CSV table of C-alpha atoms and ligand atoms in Angstrom, one decimal:
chain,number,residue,atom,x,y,z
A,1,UNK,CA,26.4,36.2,-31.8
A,2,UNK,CA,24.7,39.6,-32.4
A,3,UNK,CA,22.6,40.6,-29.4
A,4,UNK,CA,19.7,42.6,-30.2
A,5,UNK,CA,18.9,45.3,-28.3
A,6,UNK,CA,15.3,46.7,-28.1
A,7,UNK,CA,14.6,50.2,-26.7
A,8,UNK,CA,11.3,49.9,-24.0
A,9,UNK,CA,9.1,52.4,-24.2
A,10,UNK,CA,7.1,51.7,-20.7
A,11,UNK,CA,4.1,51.9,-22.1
A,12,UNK,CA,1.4,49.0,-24.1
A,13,UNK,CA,3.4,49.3,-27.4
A,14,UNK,CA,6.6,47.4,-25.8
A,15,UNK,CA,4.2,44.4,-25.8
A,16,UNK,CA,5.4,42.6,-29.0
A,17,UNK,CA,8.8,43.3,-28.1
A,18,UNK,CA,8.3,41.6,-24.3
A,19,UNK,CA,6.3,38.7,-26.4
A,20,UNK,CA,9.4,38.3,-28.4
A,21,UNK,CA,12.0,37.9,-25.7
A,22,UNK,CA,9.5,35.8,-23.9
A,23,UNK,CA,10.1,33.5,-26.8
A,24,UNK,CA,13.4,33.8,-26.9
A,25,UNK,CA,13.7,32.7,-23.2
A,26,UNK,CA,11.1,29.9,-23.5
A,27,UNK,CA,13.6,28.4,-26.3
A,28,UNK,CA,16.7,28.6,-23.7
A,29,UNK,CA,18.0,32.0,-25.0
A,30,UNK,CA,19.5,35.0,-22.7
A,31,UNK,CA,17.7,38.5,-22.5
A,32,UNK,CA,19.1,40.9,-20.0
A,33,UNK,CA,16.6,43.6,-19.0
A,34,UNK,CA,15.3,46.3,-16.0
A,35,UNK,CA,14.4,45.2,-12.6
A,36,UNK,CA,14.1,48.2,-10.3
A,37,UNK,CA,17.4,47.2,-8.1
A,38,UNK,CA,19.6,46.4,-11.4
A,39,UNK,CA,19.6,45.0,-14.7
A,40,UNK,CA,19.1,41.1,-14.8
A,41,UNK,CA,20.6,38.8,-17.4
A,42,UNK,CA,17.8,36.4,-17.5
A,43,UNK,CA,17.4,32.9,-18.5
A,44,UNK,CA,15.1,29.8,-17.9
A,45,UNK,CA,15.3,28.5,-14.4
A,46,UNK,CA,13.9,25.3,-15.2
A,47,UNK,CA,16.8,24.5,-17.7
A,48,UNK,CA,19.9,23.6,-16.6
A,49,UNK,CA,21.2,24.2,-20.3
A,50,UNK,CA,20.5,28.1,-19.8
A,51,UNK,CA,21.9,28.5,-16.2
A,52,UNK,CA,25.3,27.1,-17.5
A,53,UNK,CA,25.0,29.6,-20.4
A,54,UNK,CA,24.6,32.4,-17.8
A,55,UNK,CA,27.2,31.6,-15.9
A,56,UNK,CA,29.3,31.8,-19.0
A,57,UNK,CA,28.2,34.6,-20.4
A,58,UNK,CA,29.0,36.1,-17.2
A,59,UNK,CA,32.3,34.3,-16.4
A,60,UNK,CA,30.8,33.6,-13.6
A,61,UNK,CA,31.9,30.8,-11.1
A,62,UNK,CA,29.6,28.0,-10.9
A,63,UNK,CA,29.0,27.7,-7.3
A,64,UNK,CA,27.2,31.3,-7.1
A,65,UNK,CA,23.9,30.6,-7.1
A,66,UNK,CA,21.0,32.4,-9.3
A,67,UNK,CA,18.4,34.4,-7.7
A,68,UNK,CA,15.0,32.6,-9.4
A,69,UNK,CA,12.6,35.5,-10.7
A,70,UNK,CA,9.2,34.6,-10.6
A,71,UNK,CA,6.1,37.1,-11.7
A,72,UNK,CA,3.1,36.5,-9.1
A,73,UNK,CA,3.1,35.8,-5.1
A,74,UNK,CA,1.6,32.5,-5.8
A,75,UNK,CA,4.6,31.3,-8.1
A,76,UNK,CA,6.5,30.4,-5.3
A,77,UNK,CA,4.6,27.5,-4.7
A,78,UNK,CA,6.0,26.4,-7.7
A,79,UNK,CA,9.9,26.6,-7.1
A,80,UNK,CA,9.6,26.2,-2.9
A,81,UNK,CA,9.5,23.2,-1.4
A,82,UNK,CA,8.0,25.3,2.2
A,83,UNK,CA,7.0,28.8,2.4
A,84,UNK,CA,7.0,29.5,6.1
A,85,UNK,CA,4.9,31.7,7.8
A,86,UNK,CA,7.6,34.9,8.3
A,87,UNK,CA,8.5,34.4,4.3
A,88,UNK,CA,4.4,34.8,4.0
A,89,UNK,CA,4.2,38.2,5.8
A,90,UNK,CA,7.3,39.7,3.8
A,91,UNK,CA,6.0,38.6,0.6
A,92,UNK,CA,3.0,40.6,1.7
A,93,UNK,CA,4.9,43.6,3.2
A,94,UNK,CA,7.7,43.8,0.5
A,95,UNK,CA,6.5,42.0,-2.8
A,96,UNK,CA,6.5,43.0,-5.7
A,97,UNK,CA,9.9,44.6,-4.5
A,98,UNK,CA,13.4,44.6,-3.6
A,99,UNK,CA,13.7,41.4,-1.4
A,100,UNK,CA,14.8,38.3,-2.2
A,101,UNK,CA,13.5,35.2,-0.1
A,102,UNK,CA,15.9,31.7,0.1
A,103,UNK,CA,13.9,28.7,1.0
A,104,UNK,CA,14.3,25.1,0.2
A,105,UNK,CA,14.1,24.3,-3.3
A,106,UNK,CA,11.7,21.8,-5.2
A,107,UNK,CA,13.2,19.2,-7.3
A,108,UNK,CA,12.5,21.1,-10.8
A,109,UNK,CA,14.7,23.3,-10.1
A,110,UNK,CA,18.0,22.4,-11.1
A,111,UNK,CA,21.2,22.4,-9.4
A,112,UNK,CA,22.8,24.0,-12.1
A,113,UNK,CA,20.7,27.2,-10.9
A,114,UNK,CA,20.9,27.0,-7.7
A,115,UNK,CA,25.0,26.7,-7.6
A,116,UNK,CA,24.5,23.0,-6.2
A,117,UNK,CA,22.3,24.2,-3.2
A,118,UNK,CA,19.3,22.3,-1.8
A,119,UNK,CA,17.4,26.0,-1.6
A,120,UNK,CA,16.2,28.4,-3.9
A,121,UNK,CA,16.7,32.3,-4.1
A,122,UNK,CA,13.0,33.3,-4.9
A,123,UNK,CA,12.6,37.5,-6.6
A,124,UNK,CA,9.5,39.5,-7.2
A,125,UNK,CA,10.6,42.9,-9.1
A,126,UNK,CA,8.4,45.7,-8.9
A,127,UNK,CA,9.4,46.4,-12.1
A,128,UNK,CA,6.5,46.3,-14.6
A,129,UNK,CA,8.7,45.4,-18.1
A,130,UNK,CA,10.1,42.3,-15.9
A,131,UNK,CA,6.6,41.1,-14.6
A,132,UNK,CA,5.5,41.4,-18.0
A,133,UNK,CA,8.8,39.6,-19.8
A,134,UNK,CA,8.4,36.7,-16.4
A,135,UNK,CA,5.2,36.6,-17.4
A,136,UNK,CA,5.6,36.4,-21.3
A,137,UNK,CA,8.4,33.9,-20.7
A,138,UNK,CA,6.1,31.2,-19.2
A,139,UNK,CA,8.7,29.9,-16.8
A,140,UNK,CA,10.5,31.3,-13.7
A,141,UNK,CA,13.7,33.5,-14.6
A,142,UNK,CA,17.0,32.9,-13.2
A,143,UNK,CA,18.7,36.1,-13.4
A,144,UNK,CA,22.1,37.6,-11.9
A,145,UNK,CA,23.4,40.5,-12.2
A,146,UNK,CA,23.5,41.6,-16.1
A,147,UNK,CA,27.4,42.5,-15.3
A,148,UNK,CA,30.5,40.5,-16.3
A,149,UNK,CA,31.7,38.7,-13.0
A,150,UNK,CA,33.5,41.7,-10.7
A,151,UNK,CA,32.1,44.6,-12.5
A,152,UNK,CA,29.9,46.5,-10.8
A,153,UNK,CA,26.2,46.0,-11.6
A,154,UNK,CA,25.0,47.5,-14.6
A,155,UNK,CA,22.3,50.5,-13.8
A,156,UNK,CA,21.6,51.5,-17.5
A,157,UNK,CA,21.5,49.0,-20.6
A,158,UNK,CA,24.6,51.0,-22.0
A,159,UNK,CA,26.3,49.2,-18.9
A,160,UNK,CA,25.0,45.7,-19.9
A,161,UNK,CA,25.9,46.3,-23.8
A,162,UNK,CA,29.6,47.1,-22.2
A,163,UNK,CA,29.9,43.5,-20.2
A,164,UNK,CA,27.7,41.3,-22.6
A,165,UNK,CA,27.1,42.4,-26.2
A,166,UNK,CA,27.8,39.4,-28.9
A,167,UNK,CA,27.7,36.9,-25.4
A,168,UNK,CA,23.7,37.0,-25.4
A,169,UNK,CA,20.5,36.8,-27.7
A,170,UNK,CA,19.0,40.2,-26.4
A,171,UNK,CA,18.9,43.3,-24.0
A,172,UNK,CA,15.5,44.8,-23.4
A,173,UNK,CA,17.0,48.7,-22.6
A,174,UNK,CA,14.6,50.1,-20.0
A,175,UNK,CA,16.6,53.7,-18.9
A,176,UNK,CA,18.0,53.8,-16.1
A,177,UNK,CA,17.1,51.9,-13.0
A,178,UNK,CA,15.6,53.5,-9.6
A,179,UNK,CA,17.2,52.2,-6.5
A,180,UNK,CA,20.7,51.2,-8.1
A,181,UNK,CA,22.3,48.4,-5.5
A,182,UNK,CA,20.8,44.6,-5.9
A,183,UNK,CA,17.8,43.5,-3.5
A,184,UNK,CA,18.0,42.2,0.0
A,185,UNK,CA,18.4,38.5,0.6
A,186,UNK,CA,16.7,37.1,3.8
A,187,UNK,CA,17.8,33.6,4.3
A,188,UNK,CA,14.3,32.0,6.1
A,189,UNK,CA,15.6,28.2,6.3
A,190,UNK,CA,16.8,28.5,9.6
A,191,UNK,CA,15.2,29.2,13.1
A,192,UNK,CA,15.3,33.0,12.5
A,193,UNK,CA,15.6,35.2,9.5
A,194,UNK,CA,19.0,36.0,8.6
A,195,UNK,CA,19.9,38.9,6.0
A,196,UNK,CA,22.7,37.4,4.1
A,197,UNK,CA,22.5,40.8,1.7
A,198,UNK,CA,21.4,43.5,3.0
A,199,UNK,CA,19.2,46.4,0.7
A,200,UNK,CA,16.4,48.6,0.3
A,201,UNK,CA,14.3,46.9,2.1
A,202,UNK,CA,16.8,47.2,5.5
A,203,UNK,CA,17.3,45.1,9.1
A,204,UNK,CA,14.0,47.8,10.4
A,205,UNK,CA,11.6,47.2,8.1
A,206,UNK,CA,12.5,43.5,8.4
A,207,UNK,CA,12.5,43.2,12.1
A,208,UNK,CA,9.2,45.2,12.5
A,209,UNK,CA,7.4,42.2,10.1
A,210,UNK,CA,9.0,39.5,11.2
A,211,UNK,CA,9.5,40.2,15.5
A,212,UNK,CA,13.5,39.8,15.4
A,213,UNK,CA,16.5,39.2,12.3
A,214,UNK,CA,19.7,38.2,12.1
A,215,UNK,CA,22.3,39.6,9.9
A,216,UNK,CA,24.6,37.6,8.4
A,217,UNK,CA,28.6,38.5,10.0
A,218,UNK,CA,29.7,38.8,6.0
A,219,UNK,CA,27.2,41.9,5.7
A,220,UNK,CA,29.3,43.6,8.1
A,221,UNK,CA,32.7,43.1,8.4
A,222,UNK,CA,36.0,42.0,6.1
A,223,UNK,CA,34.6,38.5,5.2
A,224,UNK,CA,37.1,35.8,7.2
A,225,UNK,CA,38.0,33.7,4.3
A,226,UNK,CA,38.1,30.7,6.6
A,227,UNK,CA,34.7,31.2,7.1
A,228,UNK,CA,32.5,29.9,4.1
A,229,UNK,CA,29.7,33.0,3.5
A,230,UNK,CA,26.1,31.8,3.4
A,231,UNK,CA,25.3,33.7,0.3
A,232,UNK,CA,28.2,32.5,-2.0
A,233,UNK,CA,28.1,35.7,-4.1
A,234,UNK,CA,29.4,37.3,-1.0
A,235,UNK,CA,32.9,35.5,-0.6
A,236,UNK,CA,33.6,36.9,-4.2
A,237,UNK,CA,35.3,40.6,-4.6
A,238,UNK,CA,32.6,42.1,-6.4
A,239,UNK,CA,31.6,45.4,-7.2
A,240,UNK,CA,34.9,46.4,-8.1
A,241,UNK,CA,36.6,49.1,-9.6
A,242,UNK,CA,39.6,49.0,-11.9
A,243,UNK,CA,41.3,51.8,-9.6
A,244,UNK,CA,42.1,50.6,-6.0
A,245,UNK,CA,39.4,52.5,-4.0
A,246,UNK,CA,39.8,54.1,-0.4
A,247,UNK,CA,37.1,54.9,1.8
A,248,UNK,CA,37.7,57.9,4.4
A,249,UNK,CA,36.0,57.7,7.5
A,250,UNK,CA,35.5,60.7,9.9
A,251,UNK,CA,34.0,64.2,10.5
A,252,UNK,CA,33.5,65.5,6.7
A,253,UNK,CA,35.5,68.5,6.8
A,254,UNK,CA,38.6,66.7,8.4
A,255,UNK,CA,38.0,63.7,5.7
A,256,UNK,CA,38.1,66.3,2.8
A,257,UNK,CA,41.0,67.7,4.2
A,258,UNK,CA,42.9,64.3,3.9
A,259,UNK,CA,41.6,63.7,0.7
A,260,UNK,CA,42.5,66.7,-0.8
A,261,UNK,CA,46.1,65.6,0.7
A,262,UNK,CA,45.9,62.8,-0.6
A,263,UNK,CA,45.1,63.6,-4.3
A,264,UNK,CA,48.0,66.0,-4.6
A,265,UNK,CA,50.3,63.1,-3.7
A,266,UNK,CA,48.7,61.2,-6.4
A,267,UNK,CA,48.8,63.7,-8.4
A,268,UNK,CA,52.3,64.2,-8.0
A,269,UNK,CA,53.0,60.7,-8.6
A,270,UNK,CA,51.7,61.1,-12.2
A,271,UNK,CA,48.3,59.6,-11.3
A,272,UNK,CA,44.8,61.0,-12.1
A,273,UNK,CA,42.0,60.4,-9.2
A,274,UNK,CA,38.5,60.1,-9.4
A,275,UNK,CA,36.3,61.4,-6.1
A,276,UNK,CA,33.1,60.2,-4.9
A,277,UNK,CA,31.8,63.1,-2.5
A,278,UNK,CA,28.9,64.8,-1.1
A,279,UNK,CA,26.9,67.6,-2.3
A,280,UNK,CA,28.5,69.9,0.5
A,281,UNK,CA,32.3,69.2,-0.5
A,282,UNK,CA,32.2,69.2,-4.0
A,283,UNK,CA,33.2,72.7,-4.1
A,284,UNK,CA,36.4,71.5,-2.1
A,285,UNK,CA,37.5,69.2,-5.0
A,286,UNK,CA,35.8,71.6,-7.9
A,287,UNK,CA,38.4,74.0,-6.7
A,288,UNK,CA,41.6,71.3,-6.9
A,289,UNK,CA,40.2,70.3,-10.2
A,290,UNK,CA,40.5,73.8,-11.5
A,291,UNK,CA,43.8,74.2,-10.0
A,292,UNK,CA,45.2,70.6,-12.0
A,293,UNK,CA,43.1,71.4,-15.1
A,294,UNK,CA,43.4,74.5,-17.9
A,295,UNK,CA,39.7,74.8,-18.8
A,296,UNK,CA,36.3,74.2,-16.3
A,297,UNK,CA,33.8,72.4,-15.7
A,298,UNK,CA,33.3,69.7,-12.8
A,299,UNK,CA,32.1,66.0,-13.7
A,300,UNK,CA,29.4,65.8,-11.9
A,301,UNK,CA,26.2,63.8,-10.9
A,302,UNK,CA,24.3,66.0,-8.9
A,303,UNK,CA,22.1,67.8,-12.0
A,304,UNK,CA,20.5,65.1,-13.4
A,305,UNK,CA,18.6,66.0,-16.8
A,306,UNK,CA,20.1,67.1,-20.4
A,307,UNK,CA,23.5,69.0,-19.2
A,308,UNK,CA,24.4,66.1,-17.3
A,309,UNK,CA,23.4,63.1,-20.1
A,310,UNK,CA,25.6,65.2,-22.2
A,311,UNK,CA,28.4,65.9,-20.0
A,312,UNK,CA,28.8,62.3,-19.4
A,313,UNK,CA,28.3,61.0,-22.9
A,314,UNK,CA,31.0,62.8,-24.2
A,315,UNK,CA,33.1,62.1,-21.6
A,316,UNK,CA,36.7,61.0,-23.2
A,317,UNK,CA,37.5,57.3,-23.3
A,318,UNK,CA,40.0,55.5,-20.8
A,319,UNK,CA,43.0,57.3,-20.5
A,320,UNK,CA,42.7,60.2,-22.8
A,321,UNK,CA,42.7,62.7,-20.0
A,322,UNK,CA,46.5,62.0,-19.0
A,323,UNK,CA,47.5,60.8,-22.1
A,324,UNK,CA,46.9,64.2,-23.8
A,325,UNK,CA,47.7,66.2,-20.8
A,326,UNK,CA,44.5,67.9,-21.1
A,327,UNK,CA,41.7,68.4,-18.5
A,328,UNK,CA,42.2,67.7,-15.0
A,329,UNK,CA,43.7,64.9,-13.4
A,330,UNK,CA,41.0,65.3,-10.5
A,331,UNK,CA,37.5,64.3,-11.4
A,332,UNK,CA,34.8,64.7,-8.3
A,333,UNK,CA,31.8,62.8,-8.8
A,334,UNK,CA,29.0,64.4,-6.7
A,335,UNK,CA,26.7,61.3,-5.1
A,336,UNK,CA,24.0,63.4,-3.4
A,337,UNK,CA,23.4,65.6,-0.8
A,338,UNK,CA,25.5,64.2,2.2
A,339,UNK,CA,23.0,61.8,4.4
A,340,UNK,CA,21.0,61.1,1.0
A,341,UNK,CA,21.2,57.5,1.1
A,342,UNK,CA,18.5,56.8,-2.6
A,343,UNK,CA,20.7,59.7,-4.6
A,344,UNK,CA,23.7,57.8,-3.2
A,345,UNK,CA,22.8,54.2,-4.3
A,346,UNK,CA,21.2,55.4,-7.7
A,347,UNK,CA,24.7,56.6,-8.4
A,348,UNK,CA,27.5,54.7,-7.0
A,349,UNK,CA,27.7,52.1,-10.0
A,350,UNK,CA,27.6,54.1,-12.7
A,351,UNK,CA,30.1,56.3,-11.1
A,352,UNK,CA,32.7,53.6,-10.3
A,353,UNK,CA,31.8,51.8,-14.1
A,354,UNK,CA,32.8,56.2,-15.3
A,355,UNK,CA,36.1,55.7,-13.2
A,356,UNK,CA,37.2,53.0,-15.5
A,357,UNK,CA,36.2,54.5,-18.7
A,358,UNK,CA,38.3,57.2,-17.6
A,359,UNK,CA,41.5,55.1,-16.5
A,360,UNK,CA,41.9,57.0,-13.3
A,361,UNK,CA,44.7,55.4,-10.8
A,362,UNK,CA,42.7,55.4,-7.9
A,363,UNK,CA,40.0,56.6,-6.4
A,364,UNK,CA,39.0,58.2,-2.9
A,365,UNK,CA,35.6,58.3,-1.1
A,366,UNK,CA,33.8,59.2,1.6
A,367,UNK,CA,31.9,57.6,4.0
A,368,UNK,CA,28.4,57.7,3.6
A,369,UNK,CA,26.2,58.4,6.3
A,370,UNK,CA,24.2,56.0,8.3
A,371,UNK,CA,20.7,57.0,7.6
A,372,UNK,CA,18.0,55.0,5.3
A,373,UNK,CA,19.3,52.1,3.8
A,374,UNK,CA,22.5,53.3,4.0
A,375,UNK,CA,23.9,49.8,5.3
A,376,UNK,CA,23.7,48.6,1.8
A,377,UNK,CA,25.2,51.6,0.6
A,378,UNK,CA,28.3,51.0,2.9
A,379,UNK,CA,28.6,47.3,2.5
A,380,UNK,CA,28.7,47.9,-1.6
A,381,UNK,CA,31.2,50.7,-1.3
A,382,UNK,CA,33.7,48.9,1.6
A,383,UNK,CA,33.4,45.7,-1.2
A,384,UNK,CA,34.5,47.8,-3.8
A,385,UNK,CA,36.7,49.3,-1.6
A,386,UNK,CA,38.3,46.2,-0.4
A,387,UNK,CA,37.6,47.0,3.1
A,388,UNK,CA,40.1,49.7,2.7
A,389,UNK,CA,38.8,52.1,4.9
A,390,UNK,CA,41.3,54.9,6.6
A,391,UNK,CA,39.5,56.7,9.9
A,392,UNK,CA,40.8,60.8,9.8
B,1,TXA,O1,18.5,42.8,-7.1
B,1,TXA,C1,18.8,41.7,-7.4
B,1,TXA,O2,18.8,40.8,-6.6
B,1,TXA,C2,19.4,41.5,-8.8
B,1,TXA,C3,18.3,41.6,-9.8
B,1,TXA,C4,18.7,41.2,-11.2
B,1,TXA,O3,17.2,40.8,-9.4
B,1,TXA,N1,20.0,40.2,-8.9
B,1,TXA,C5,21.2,39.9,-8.3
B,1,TXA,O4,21.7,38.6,-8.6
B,1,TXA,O5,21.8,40.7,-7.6
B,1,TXA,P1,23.3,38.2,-8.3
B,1,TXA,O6,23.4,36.9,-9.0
B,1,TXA,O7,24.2,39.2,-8.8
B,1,TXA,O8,23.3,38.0,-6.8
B,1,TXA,C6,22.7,36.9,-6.2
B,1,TXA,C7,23.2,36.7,-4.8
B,1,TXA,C8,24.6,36.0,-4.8
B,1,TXA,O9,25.4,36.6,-3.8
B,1,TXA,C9,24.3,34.6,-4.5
B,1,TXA,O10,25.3,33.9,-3.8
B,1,TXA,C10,23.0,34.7,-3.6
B,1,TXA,O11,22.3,35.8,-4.2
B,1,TXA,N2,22.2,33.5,-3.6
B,1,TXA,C11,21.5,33.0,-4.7
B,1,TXA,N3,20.9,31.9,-4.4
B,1,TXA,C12,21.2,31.6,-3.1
B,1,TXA,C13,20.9,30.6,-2.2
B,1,TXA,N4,20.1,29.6,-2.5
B,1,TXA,N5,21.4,30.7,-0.9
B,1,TXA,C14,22.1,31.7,-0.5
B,1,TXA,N6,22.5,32.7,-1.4
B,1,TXA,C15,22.0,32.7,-2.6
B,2,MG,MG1,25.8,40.3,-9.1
């Protein structure tokens, strides 16, 4: 299949465009495009037909259910059996936004959706291009993450034309994407809410709308795998990098010490290492990097604009960097200044998805600190991570 990819402009001329893929969902095609958390490879909720194409397009297991993308507040009505009172004030704190409501479902929405679950994952994106495709499309949009199953999510529609080109009809490319790690998902079926994802919108902000939250154990720790997760999506090892990925833990001059350490041994082993630091320490690994490589120049993500766009698109292709013994066998990837939870999130994927281009053997990274949202932050990097986290 050829998949047609359409450049968004953000402005009234995308309208024809947004009509078409409307049209193309309506008839049970895939489109992936924007949300403001992550691209979504969207589909019609109502048609069983499309989910099992998503999944896959995907190769996505079947049991992980579809979060349902609808365009207006009052849409719920339409795929929620009950909207309790607490899902009522979040969708008026939160919505349009990064929070993702599960309720009971209503019979037209299919099984096949909803991974065989009696309830529904219910999304409003902020995102205007979505609202408007939602909208165009007629029918509420079932839509994971545009990614193939255990990539990490795609933040740029060169991401989703990686994973899913020739498996779909379209991909509307809306540049990048602002907050970079998928929405929160509040589970409000039970007597309390209970964060079975945790995101932008954080356990605070929650709490101080709804009087008290749970958080789901799976959020937090090493998921038991006797223990079935609440959100399915959660039991899977997702967000993962080709590389094995190890978090250090600890006060940030002792963790870049141990780092450091631990590069050289790679290093020595004939590996190459990618690094995902802090502002403050990339000098630390700049300096190792000129040490293992004959020219200059850090990879890095903290100058965002031309030099950086061009840095990274002519960064060379998996494994050229060792294979031709050129360049360093260190590359730092700068993800903010240190307790900058937004820069952090914006980048982690696309940084992880740059690893694998460049074949690196594994990859080190410090811990982020806890400030903001930074509980997603950590829970998306200990995934990818494995849990592997060494305290210094
Ligand atoms: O930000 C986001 O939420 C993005 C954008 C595209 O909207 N979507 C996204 O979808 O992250 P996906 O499929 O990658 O993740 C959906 C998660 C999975 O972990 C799934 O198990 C959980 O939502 N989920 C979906 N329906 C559920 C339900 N009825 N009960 C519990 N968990 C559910
Ligand atoms: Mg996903």
């Amino acid at each position: 299949m050829d998949t047609e990819i359409v450049k968004l402009m953000r402005d009234a001329g995308d309208a024809p465009a947004i009509a078409r893929a409307g049209e193309v969902l309506r008839r049970g095609g895939l489109v992936a495009f924007p949300t403001e958390t992550v691209y979504g490879l969207g589909g019609n909720a109502l048609d069983p037909e499309a989910s099992r194409r998503i999944y896959a397009a995907k190769g996505r297991p079947s049991d992980n259910p579809l979060i349902v993308h609808i365009a207006e507040k009052e849409e719920i009505c339409g795929v929620a059996r009950e909207v309790p009172e607490a899902a009522l004030r979040l969708m008026d704190a939160f919505w349009p936004g990064p929070m993702t409501l599960v309720l009971p479902k209503k019979d037209v929405i299919p099984r096949e959706t909803t991974g065989g679950l009696d309830t529904v994952a219910v999304r409003l994106p902020s995102d205007e291009a979505a609202r408007a495709l939602i909208r165009a499309a007629g029918v509420p949009v079932a839509a994971p993450s545009a990614n193939a199953s255990g990539r990490p999510s795609p933040t740029r529609a060169e991401h989703v034309i990686e994973d899913l080109s020739g498996r779909i009809e379209m991909i509307l490319d809306g540049g990048e994407v602002g907050i970079g790690i998928e929405s929160t998902i509040i589970d409000l079926t039970g007597e309390e809410p209970e964060i079975l994802r945790p995101g932008r919108i954080t356990r605070e902000m929650i709490r101080q709308v709804c009087g008290s939250v749970a958080v789901d154990p799976a959020v937090t720790a090493a998921p038991d795998p006797d223990v079935r997760p609440r959100a399915p999506g959660m039991k899977y090892r997702h967000y993962a990098p080709k590389a094995p990925l190890t978090v250090f833990a600890g006060e940030p001059e002792k963790v870049a010490a141990e780092i450091v350490k631990r590069c050289r041994e790679e290093i020595s082993a004939g590996g190459c290492v990618g690094v995902l630091c802090s502002e403050e320490s990339l000098s630390v690994y700049g300096a190792l990097a000129e040490e293992f490589r004959g020219g200059s120049g850090v990879q890095t993500n903290a100058v965002e604009g031309p030099e950086r766009a061009a840095s990274v698109d002519h960064m060379p292709q998996e494994g050229t960097y060792a294979a031709r013994g050129e360049g360093s066998r260190i590359f730092p990837v700068c993800l903010g200044k240190r307790g900058d939870t937004a820069a952090a999130a914006h980048r982690l994927y696309r940084a992880l998805r740059e690893f694998d281009g460049m074949g690196v053997t594994r990859i080190f990274a410090e811990m982020p600190e806890e400030r903001d949202f930074s509980e997603a932050l950590i829970n998306r990097l200990l995934k990818a991570a494995g849990y592997n986290v060494i305290p210094v």
